[in-house]
Protein backbone atom coordinates (compact mmCIF):
# COMPACT_ATOMS: atom_id res chain seq x y z
CA MET A 1 -7.99 -2.91 -1.30
CA THR A 2 -4.47 -2.83 0.07
CA PRO A 3 -2.59 -5.97 1.16
CA GLU A 4 -3.11 -4.83 4.76
CA GLN A 5 -6.88 -4.77 4.23
CA VAL A 6 -6.78 -8.22 2.62
CA ALA A 7 -4.82 -9.45 5.66
CA ALA A 8 -7.45 -8.04 8.02
CA SER A 9 -10.17 -9.90 6.10
CA TYR A 10 -8.23 -13.16 6.28
CA ASP A 11 -7.66 -12.65 10.00
CA ARG A 12 -11.43 -12.88 10.39
CA LEU A 13 -11.56 -16.07 8.32
CA ALA A 14 -8.46 -17.89 9.57
CA GLU A 15 -10.23 -20.58 11.59
CA ARG A 16 -12.06 -21.76 8.44
CA TRP A 17 -8.73 -22.93 6.97
CA LEU A 18 -7.94 -25.37 9.74
CA ASP A 19 -9.71 -28.18 7.87
CA LEU A 20 -7.67 -30.91 6.19
CA SER A 21 -9.17 -30.42 2.72
CA ALA A 22 -7.15 -31.85 -0.18
CA TYR A 23 -8.15 -28.91 -2.41
CA GLY A 24 -5.22 -28.08 -4.71
CA PHE A 25 -3.23 -31.18 -3.79
CA ALA A 26 -3.48 -32.84 -7.23
CA PRO A 27 -2.14 -29.79 -9.14
CA VAL A 28 0.70 -29.40 -6.64
CA GLU A 29 1.52 -33.11 -7.04
CA ARG A 30 1.61 -32.57 -10.80
CA ALA A 31 4.07 -29.69 -10.28
CA VAL A 32 6.26 -31.75 -7.95
CA ALA A 33 6.69 -34.31 -10.73
CA PHE A 34 8.65 -31.71 -12.74
CA VAL A 35 11.05 -30.94 -9.86
CA LYS A 36 14.42 -32.68 -10.16
CA ARG A 37 15.96 -31.58 -6.84
CA LYS A 38 13.45 -31.83 -4.01
CA SER A 39 15.20 -29.82 -1.33
CA ALA A 40 13.75 -26.38 -0.53
CA ALA A 41 10.22 -25.14 -1.16
CA LEU A 42 8.32 -21.93 -0.48
CA ASP A 43 4.57 -21.71 0.12
CA VAL A 44 3.40 -18.17 -0.73
CA GLY A 45 0.17 -17.38 1.08
CA CYS A 46 0.70 -20.45 3.20
CA GLY A 47 -2.34 -19.74 5.35
CA THR A 48 -2.57 -22.27 8.17
CA GLY A 49 0.08 -24.50 6.54
CA ARG A 50 -2.30 -26.93 4.86
CA LEU A 51 -0.07 -27.52 1.81
CA MET A 52 3.17 -27.55 3.79
CA GLY A 53 2.39 -31.00 5.15
CA LEU A 54 1.96 -32.33 1.62
CA LEU A 55 5.29 -30.87 0.55
CA ARG A 56 7.01 -32.43 3.56
CA THR A 57 5.92 -35.90 2.38
CA HIS A 58 7.93 -35.25 -0.80
CA GLY A 59 11.07 -34.39 1.16
CA PHE A 60 10.89 -30.59 0.91
CA ALA A 61 11.97 -28.32 3.73
CA THR A 62 9.25 -25.71 3.25
CA ASP A 63 9.23 -22.04 4.22
CA GLY A 64 5.92 -20.22 4.42
CA ILE A 65 4.91 -16.59 4.05
CA ASP A 66 1.52 -14.99 4.66
CA VAL A 67 0.27 -11.45 5.06
CA SER A 68 -2.26 -12.47 7.72
CA PRO A 69 -0.89 -12.65 11.29
CA ALA A 70 -3.76 -14.92 12.36
CA MET A 71 -2.98 -17.37 9.56
CA ILE A 72 0.73 -17.41 10.39
CA ALA A 73 -0.06 -18.05 14.08
CA LEU A 74 -2.15 -21.10 13.16
CA ALA A 75 0.55 -22.31 10.74
CA ARG A 76 3.12 -22.10 13.56
CA ASP A 77 0.90 -24.29 15.72
CA ARG A 78 0.68 -26.84 12.90
CA HIS A 79 4.35 -26.67 11.81
CA PRO A 80 6.41 -25.52 14.82
CA ASP A 81 9.74 -26.35 13.15
CA ALA A 82 9.09 -24.55 9.86
CA ARG A 83 10.48 -21.12 8.90
CA LEU A 84 7.41 -18.88 8.69
CA PHE A 85 7.35 -15.23 7.71
CA HIS A 86 4.59 -12.73 8.42
CA ALA A 87 5.10 -10.38 5.46
CA ASP A 88 3.60 -8.92 2.29
CA ILE A 89 5.03 -10.70 -0.76
CA CYS A 90 5.10 -7.37 -2.63
CA GLY A 91 7.91 -6.04 -0.46
CA TRP A 92 9.42 -9.23 0.96
CA GLU A 93 12.80 -10.36 -0.36
CA LEU A 94 13.20 -14.12 -0.70
CA PRO A 95 15.92 -15.32 1.72
CA ARG A 96 17.22 -18.02 -0.63
CA SER A 97 16.47 -19.79 -3.92
CA TYR A 98 13.88 -22.56 -4.01
CA ASP A 99 13.41 -25.76 -5.99
CA LEU A 100 9.63 -25.35 -5.79
CA ILE A 101 7.45 -22.31 -5.14
CA VAL A 102 3.71 -22.77 -4.56
CA ALA A 103 1.28 -19.85 -4.59
CA TRP A 104 -2.12 -21.47 -4.43
CA ASP A 105 -4.98 -18.94 -4.41
CA SER A 106 -2.69 -16.26 -3.00
CA VAL A 107 -0.87 -14.00 -5.47
CA TRP A 108 -4.20 -13.07 -7.06
CA HIS A 109 -4.70 -10.85 -3.99
CA VAL A 110 -1.66 -8.75 -5.02
CA PRO A 111 -2.64 -5.30 -6.37
CA LEU A 112 -2.89 -5.42 -10.14
CA VAL A 113 -0.16 -2.80 -10.61
CA GLN A 114 2.28 -5.08 -8.75
CA GLN A 115 1.32 -8.45 -10.22
CA ALA A 116 3.97 -8.60 -12.95
CA ALA A 117 6.70 -7.58 -10.50
CA VAL A 118 5.66 -10.25 -7.98
CA LEU A 119 5.56 -12.99 -10.63
CA ALA A 120 9.01 -11.91 -11.84
CA LYS A 121 10.34 -11.88 -8.27
CA LEU A 122 9.11 -15.40 -7.60
CA CYS A 123 10.60 -16.65 -10.87
CA ARG A 124 13.92 -15.07 -9.90
CA GLY A 125 13.64 -16.90 -6.59
CA LEU A 126 13.66 -20.29 -8.30
CA ALA A 127 16.83 -22.34 -8.41
CA ALA A 128 17.98 -23.46 -11.87
CA GLY A 129 15.38 -25.95 -13.09
CA GLY A 130 13.03 -24.92 -10.27
CA VAL A 131 9.24 -25.10 -10.61
CA PHE A 132 6.56 -22.49 -9.85
CA VAL A 133 2.91 -23.52 -9.50
CA PHE A 134 0.25 -20.87 -8.87
CA THR A 135 -3.35 -19.94 -9.51
CA THR A 136 -4.76 -16.88 -11.21
CA GLY A 137 -7.85 -15.66 -13.01
CA GLY A 138 -8.30 -16.75 -16.61
CA PRO A 139 -9.68 -13.79 -18.63
CA ASP A 140 -7.97 -12.52 -21.75
CA GLY A 141 -7.01 -9.18 -20.22
CA PRO A 142 -6.27 -7.57 -16.84
CA GLU A 143 -9.12 -7.51 -14.33
CA GLU A 144 -9.72 -6.44 -10.73
CA ARG A 145 -12.64 -7.54 -8.57
CA ARG A 146 -13.92 -6.81 -5.07
CA ASP A 147 -16.54 -8.93 -3.35
CA SER A 148 -17.73 -10.15 0.03
CA HIS A 149 -18.72 -13.72 -0.85
CA MET A 150 -17.03 -15.10 2.28
CA GLY A 151 -18.27 -12.26 4.52
CA PRO A 152 -15.34 -9.84 4.90
CA PRO A 153 -14.43 -7.72 1.86
CA MET A 154 -11.90 -9.29 -0.51
CA TYR A 155 -9.88 -8.24 -3.56
CA HIS A 156 -8.71 -10.30 -6.53
CA ALA A 157 -6.72 -9.27 -9.61
CA THR A 158 -5.16 -10.92 -12.63
CA LEU A 159 -3.01 -9.85 -15.54
CA GLY A 160 -5.02 -12.12 -17.82
CA ILE A 161 -3.58 -15.15 -19.56
CA PRO A 162 -1.59 -13.43 -22.36
CA LYS A 163 0.23 -11.03 -20.02
CA THR A 164 0.79 -13.74 -17.42
CA LEU A 165 2.44 -15.97 -20.01
CA HIS A 166 4.51 -13.01 -21.23
CA ALA A 167 5.69 -12.22 -17.69
CA LEU A 168 6.75 -15.82 -17.10
CA ALA A 169 8.59 -16.05 -20.41
CA GLU A 170 10.44 -12.79 -19.80
CA ALA A 171 11.49 -14.12 -16.39
CA GLY A 172 13.11 -17.14 -18.03
CA CYS A 173 10.39 -19.69 -17.28
CA VAL A 174 8.65 -22.15 -19.61
CA VAL A 175 5.00 -23.04 -18.93
CA ARG A 176 4.67 -26.81 -18.53
CA HIS A 177 0.95 -26.91 -17.76
CA LEU A 178 -2.04 -24.53 -17.86
CA GLU A 179 -5.49 -25.71 -16.87
CA TYR A 180 -8.93 -24.21 -16.25
CA ASP A 181 -9.43 -26.62 -13.38
CA GLN A 182 -12.87 -25.33 -12.30
CA TYR A 183 -14.40 -24.63 -15.71
CA PRO A 184 -16.65 -22.74 -16.49
CA GLU A 185 -15.24 -20.69 -13.62
CA ALA A 186 -12.19 -18.69 -14.81
CA HIS A 187 -9.92 -20.32 -12.21
CA VAL A 188 -6.59 -21.30 -13.74
CA TYR A 189 -3.49 -22.96 -12.41
CA LEU A 190 -0.13 -22.87 -14.15
CA ILE A 191 3.10 -24.81 -13.74
CA ALA A 192 6.20 -22.99 -14.95
CA GLN A 193 9.82 -24.12 -14.87
CA LYS A 194 12.99 -22.06 -14.87
CA SER A 195 15.69 -22.92 -17.38
CA GLU A 196 18.50 -25.16 -16.17
CA SER A 197 20.97 -22.34 -16.83
CA GLY A 198 19.16 -20.26 -14.21
CA GLN A 199 19.50 -17.15 -16.37
CA PRO A 200 16.29 -15.12 -16.78
CA GLY A 201 15.48 -14.74 -20.46
CA VAL A 202 15.02 -10.99 -20.19
CA TYR A 203 18.68 -10.35 -19.35
CA ASP A 204 20.06 -11.01 -22.81
CA ARG A 205 17.11 -9.42 -24.59
CA VAL A 206 17.56 -5.88 -23.27
CA ARG A 207 19.28 -3.50 -25.68
CA LEU A 208 20.00 0.23 -25.85
CA ARG A 209 19.97 2.44 -28.92
CA PRO A 210 20.02 6.22 -29.41
CA VAL A 211 16.65 7.89 -28.90
CA GLU A 212 15.05 8.94 -32.16
CA ALA A 213 12.44 11.62 -32.87
CA GLY A 214 9.87 8.89 -33.45
CA ASP A 215 10.33 7.69 -29.84
CA LEU A 216 9.07 10.93 -28.30
CA PRO A 217 5.31 10.17 -28.40
CA ARG A 218 5.98 6.88 -26.58
CA MET A 219 8.23 8.64 -24.05
CA TYR A 220 5.57 11.29 -23.43
CA GLU A 221 2.98 8.58 -22.83
CA LEU A 222 5.26 6.76 -20.35
CA GLN A 223 6.01 9.87 -18.28
CA MET A 224 2.27 10.58 -17.91
CA ASP A 225 1.53 7.31 -16.06
CA PRO A 226 0.13 8.18 -12.59
CA ASP A 227 1.51 5.09 -10.81
CA SER A 228 4.97 5.67 -12.24
CA ASN A 229 4.92 9.27 -11.06
CA ARG A 230 3.78 8.21 -7.59
CA MET A 231 6.62 5.69 -7.39
CA ALA A 232 9.26 8.14 -8.66
CA VAL A 233 7.75 11.10 -6.76
CA THR A 234 7.62 13.23 -9.89
CA ILE A 235 5.16 15.49 -11.68
CA PRO A 236 4.64 14.77 -15.39
CA ARG A 237 5.62 17.45 -17.85
CA SER A 238 2.99 19.16 -19.96
CA ARG A 239 3.20 18.52 -23.68
CA ASP A 240 4.87 21.87 -24.34
CA ALA A 241 7.34 21.43 -21.48
CA PHE A 242 8.09 17.87 -22.59
CA ASP A 243 8.73 18.89 -26.20
CA SER A 244 10.92 21.80 -25.12
CA HIS A 245 12.96 19.66 -22.71
CA TRP A 246 13.66 16.88 -25.18
CA ALA A 247 14.37 19.20 -28.10
CA LYS A 248 17.13 20.73 -26.00
CA ALA A 249 18.35 17.40 -24.56
CA LEU A 250 18.56 15.60 -27.88
CA GLY A 251 20.24 18.57 -29.52
CA ASP A 252 23.06 18.67 -26.98
CA PRO A 253 25.87 16.20 -27.81
CA VAL A 254 27.04 16.16 -24.19
CA ASN A 255 23.90 14.17 -23.26
CA THR A 256 23.75 10.40 -23.72
CA THR A 257 20.11 9.36 -24.15
CA ARG A 258 19.13 5.82 -25.03
CA ALA A 259 15.90 3.98 -25.72
CA VAL A 260 15.55 0.79 -23.66
CA LEU A 261 14.44 -2.09 -25.86
CA LEU A 262 13.16 -5.51 -24.85
CA ALA A 263 13.10 -7.95 -27.75
CA GLY A 264 13.06 -4.93 -30.06
CA GLN A 265 10.16 -3.16 -28.32
CA MET A 266 10.74 0.18 -26.59
CA VAL A 267 9.92 -0.20 -22.88
CA GLY A 268 11.65 2.89 -21.48
CA TYR A 269 14.56 5.27 -21.73
CA ILE A 270 17.76 6.02 -19.84
CA SER A 271 20.20 8.92 -19.98
CA CYS A 272 23.36 10.52 -18.65
CA PHE A 273 23.34 14.32 -18.49
CA PRO A 274 25.17 17.20 -16.79
CA MET A 275 23.37 19.06 -14.00
CA ASP A 276 24.75 21.52 -11.45
CA GLY A 277 28.31 20.70 -12.44
CA GLU A 278 27.87 16.93 -12.02
CA ASP A 279 27.11 14.06 -14.40
CA HIS A 280 23.76 12.49 -13.54
CA VAL A 281 21.96 9.34 -14.67
CA GLY A 282 18.22 8.73 -14.77
CA TYR A 283 15.81 6.26 -16.30
CA TRP A 284 12.11 5.58 -16.84
CA ILE A 285 10.66 2.10 -17.44
CA ASP A 286 7.13 1.24 -18.56
CA ARG A 287 5.15 0.19 -15.47
CA ALA A 288 4.02 -3.01 -17.22
CA TYR A 289 7.66 -4.18 -17.19
CA TRP A 290 8.59 -3.39 -13.59
CA GLY A 291 10.21 -6.13 -11.54
CA MET A 292 11.77 -7.97 -14.49
CA GLY A 293 15.33 -6.70 -14.07
CA ILE A 294 15.08 -4.41 -17.11
CA ALA A 295 16.16 -1.23 -15.30
CA SER A 296 19.19 -2.97 -13.78
CA ARG A 297 20.27 -4.39 -17.14
CA ALA A 298 19.71 -1.07 -18.94
CA LEU A 299 21.77 0.79 -16.34
CA HIS A 300 24.52 -1.82 -16.59
CA LEU A 301 24.64 -1.32 -20.36
CA LEU A 302 24.68 2.47 -20.03
CA LEU A 303 27.54 2.34 -17.51
CA ALA A 304 29.56 0.23 -19.95
CA GLU A 305 29.05 2.91 -22.60
CA VAL A 306 29.50 5.99 -20.40
CA THR A 307 32.85 5.51 -18.71
CA LYS A 308 33.29 8.88 -16.99
CA ARG A 309 33.14 8.91 -13.21
CA PRO A 310 31.83 9.93 -10.77
CA LEU A 311 28.19 9.63 -11.76
CA VAL A 312 25.35 10.87 -9.56
CA ALA A 313 21.76 9.66 -9.23
CA THR A 314 18.96 10.82 -6.98
CA ALA A 315 15.88 8.94 -5.82
CA ALA A 316 13.15 9.55 -3.28
CA THR A 317 13.86 7.43 -0.20
CA SER A 318 10.35 6.00 -0.58
CA ASN A 319 11.31 4.59 -4.00
CA GLY A 320 12.90 1.38 -2.79
CA ALA A 321 12.89 -0.21 -6.25
CA SER A 322 15.09 2.49 -7.78
CA LEU A 323 17.40 2.52 -4.78
CA ARG A 324 17.93 -1.25 -5.20
CA VAL A 325 18.60 -0.88 -8.95
CA LEU A 326 21.20 1.84 -8.37
CA GLN A 327 22.91 0.03 -5.51
CA LYS A 328 22.99 -3.22 -7.49
CA CYS A 329 24.96 -1.33 -10.16
CA GLY A 330 27.49 0.02 -7.66
CA PHE A 331 25.98 3.36 -6.62
CA VAL A 332 26.40 4.22 -2.95
CA VAL A 333 24.16 6.49 -0.87
CA GLU A 334 26.30 9.44 0.18
CA GLU A 335 23.62 11.85 1.40
CA VAL A 336 19.97 11.93 2.40
CA ARG A 337 18.42 15.37 2.21
CA HIS A 338 15.18 17.29 2.13
CA SER A 339 14.15 18.17 -1.42
CA PRO A 340 11.74 21.13 -1.68
CA ALA A 341 8.82 21.11 -4.09
CA THR A 342 9.33 22.35 -7.66
CA ASP A 343 7.21 22.33 -10.79
CA ARG A 344 8.77 18.93 -11.58
CA TYR A 345 9.06 17.29 -8.14
CA PRO A 346 6.86 17.23 -5.02
CA GLU A 347 8.54 17.84 -1.68
CA CYS A 348 10.20 14.66 -0.46
CA GLU A 349 13.16 13.09 1.31
CA GLU A 350 15.79 12.32 -1.32
CA ALA A 351 18.83 10.05 -1.41
CA VAL A 352 21.91 11.10 -3.38
CA LEU A 353 23.86 8.13 -4.73
CA VAL A 354 27.29 8.24 -6.34
CA LEU A 355 29.21 5.79 -8.50
CA ARG A 356 32.95 6.51 -8.26
């Protein structure tokens, strides 16, 4: 199910959440105890605003976001002075940093492929020392489920505990509490806290090194991922085409090709190469590590190594994540054009960005 379909299901259920149940209050109170500066809070999947009243009693000015327009309308009735946003957390950019972010029974509706990115985004949205409390499923590995227990169809997903803990750690957060609060049901809530320095741990753990022959099987595997190709609007190379391309690329000293490492593990690759009389840059990051700032850091490191300018990059206009990475590193959109289909790229609208 898409977030829009989840929203439609919640629209049909919105009136059920007008009760004053204290469900989830005790875990949120536990999280509040870790917060040193009780100023701004964000309730992700705020629904009708049930938890916002609790946060107000602790002195927080609380923003709310929900994908369901019916839920947001009821929350506005309950909290007319609050800042409320009708939006999908997957694409929404946080307007400020927060001392506390609550996502009670909400982010588990995010599509599995986007879960790590959303967790990383919310961790980035914490102020230094800020606290994030949220619920998820508690299996050992990733899972997706669809059901109709409440009537309308619903979707739930989880990275599983190991990958959830990894995502939080890479985003610079320490887990203060993890509890199966409805055991034997696999319902888990976690409290995580950002370091006082405010620096995400992943930033200083990204390294580049020259690509080696032994990296090629991993690179081939990465470029075959269907979701990555949909995002980048690309067509994966066949094995023969891949081997031929990289044999030529790695044998040409004019190319700068680097493996992207996170804590010593290869999670992608990035390169600078001549094409059509211009110097281009491109990168590919393992989908499991999207949304953690790895691409931005890798590009920053490459630009420190490759000092020639101008540099050119292209990205499908639908690929907002890559456009943000490039613009964050100083690239400016200078042209938007139609790109015809080739054996490597589907037809699309393409942005040309230049770093001068």
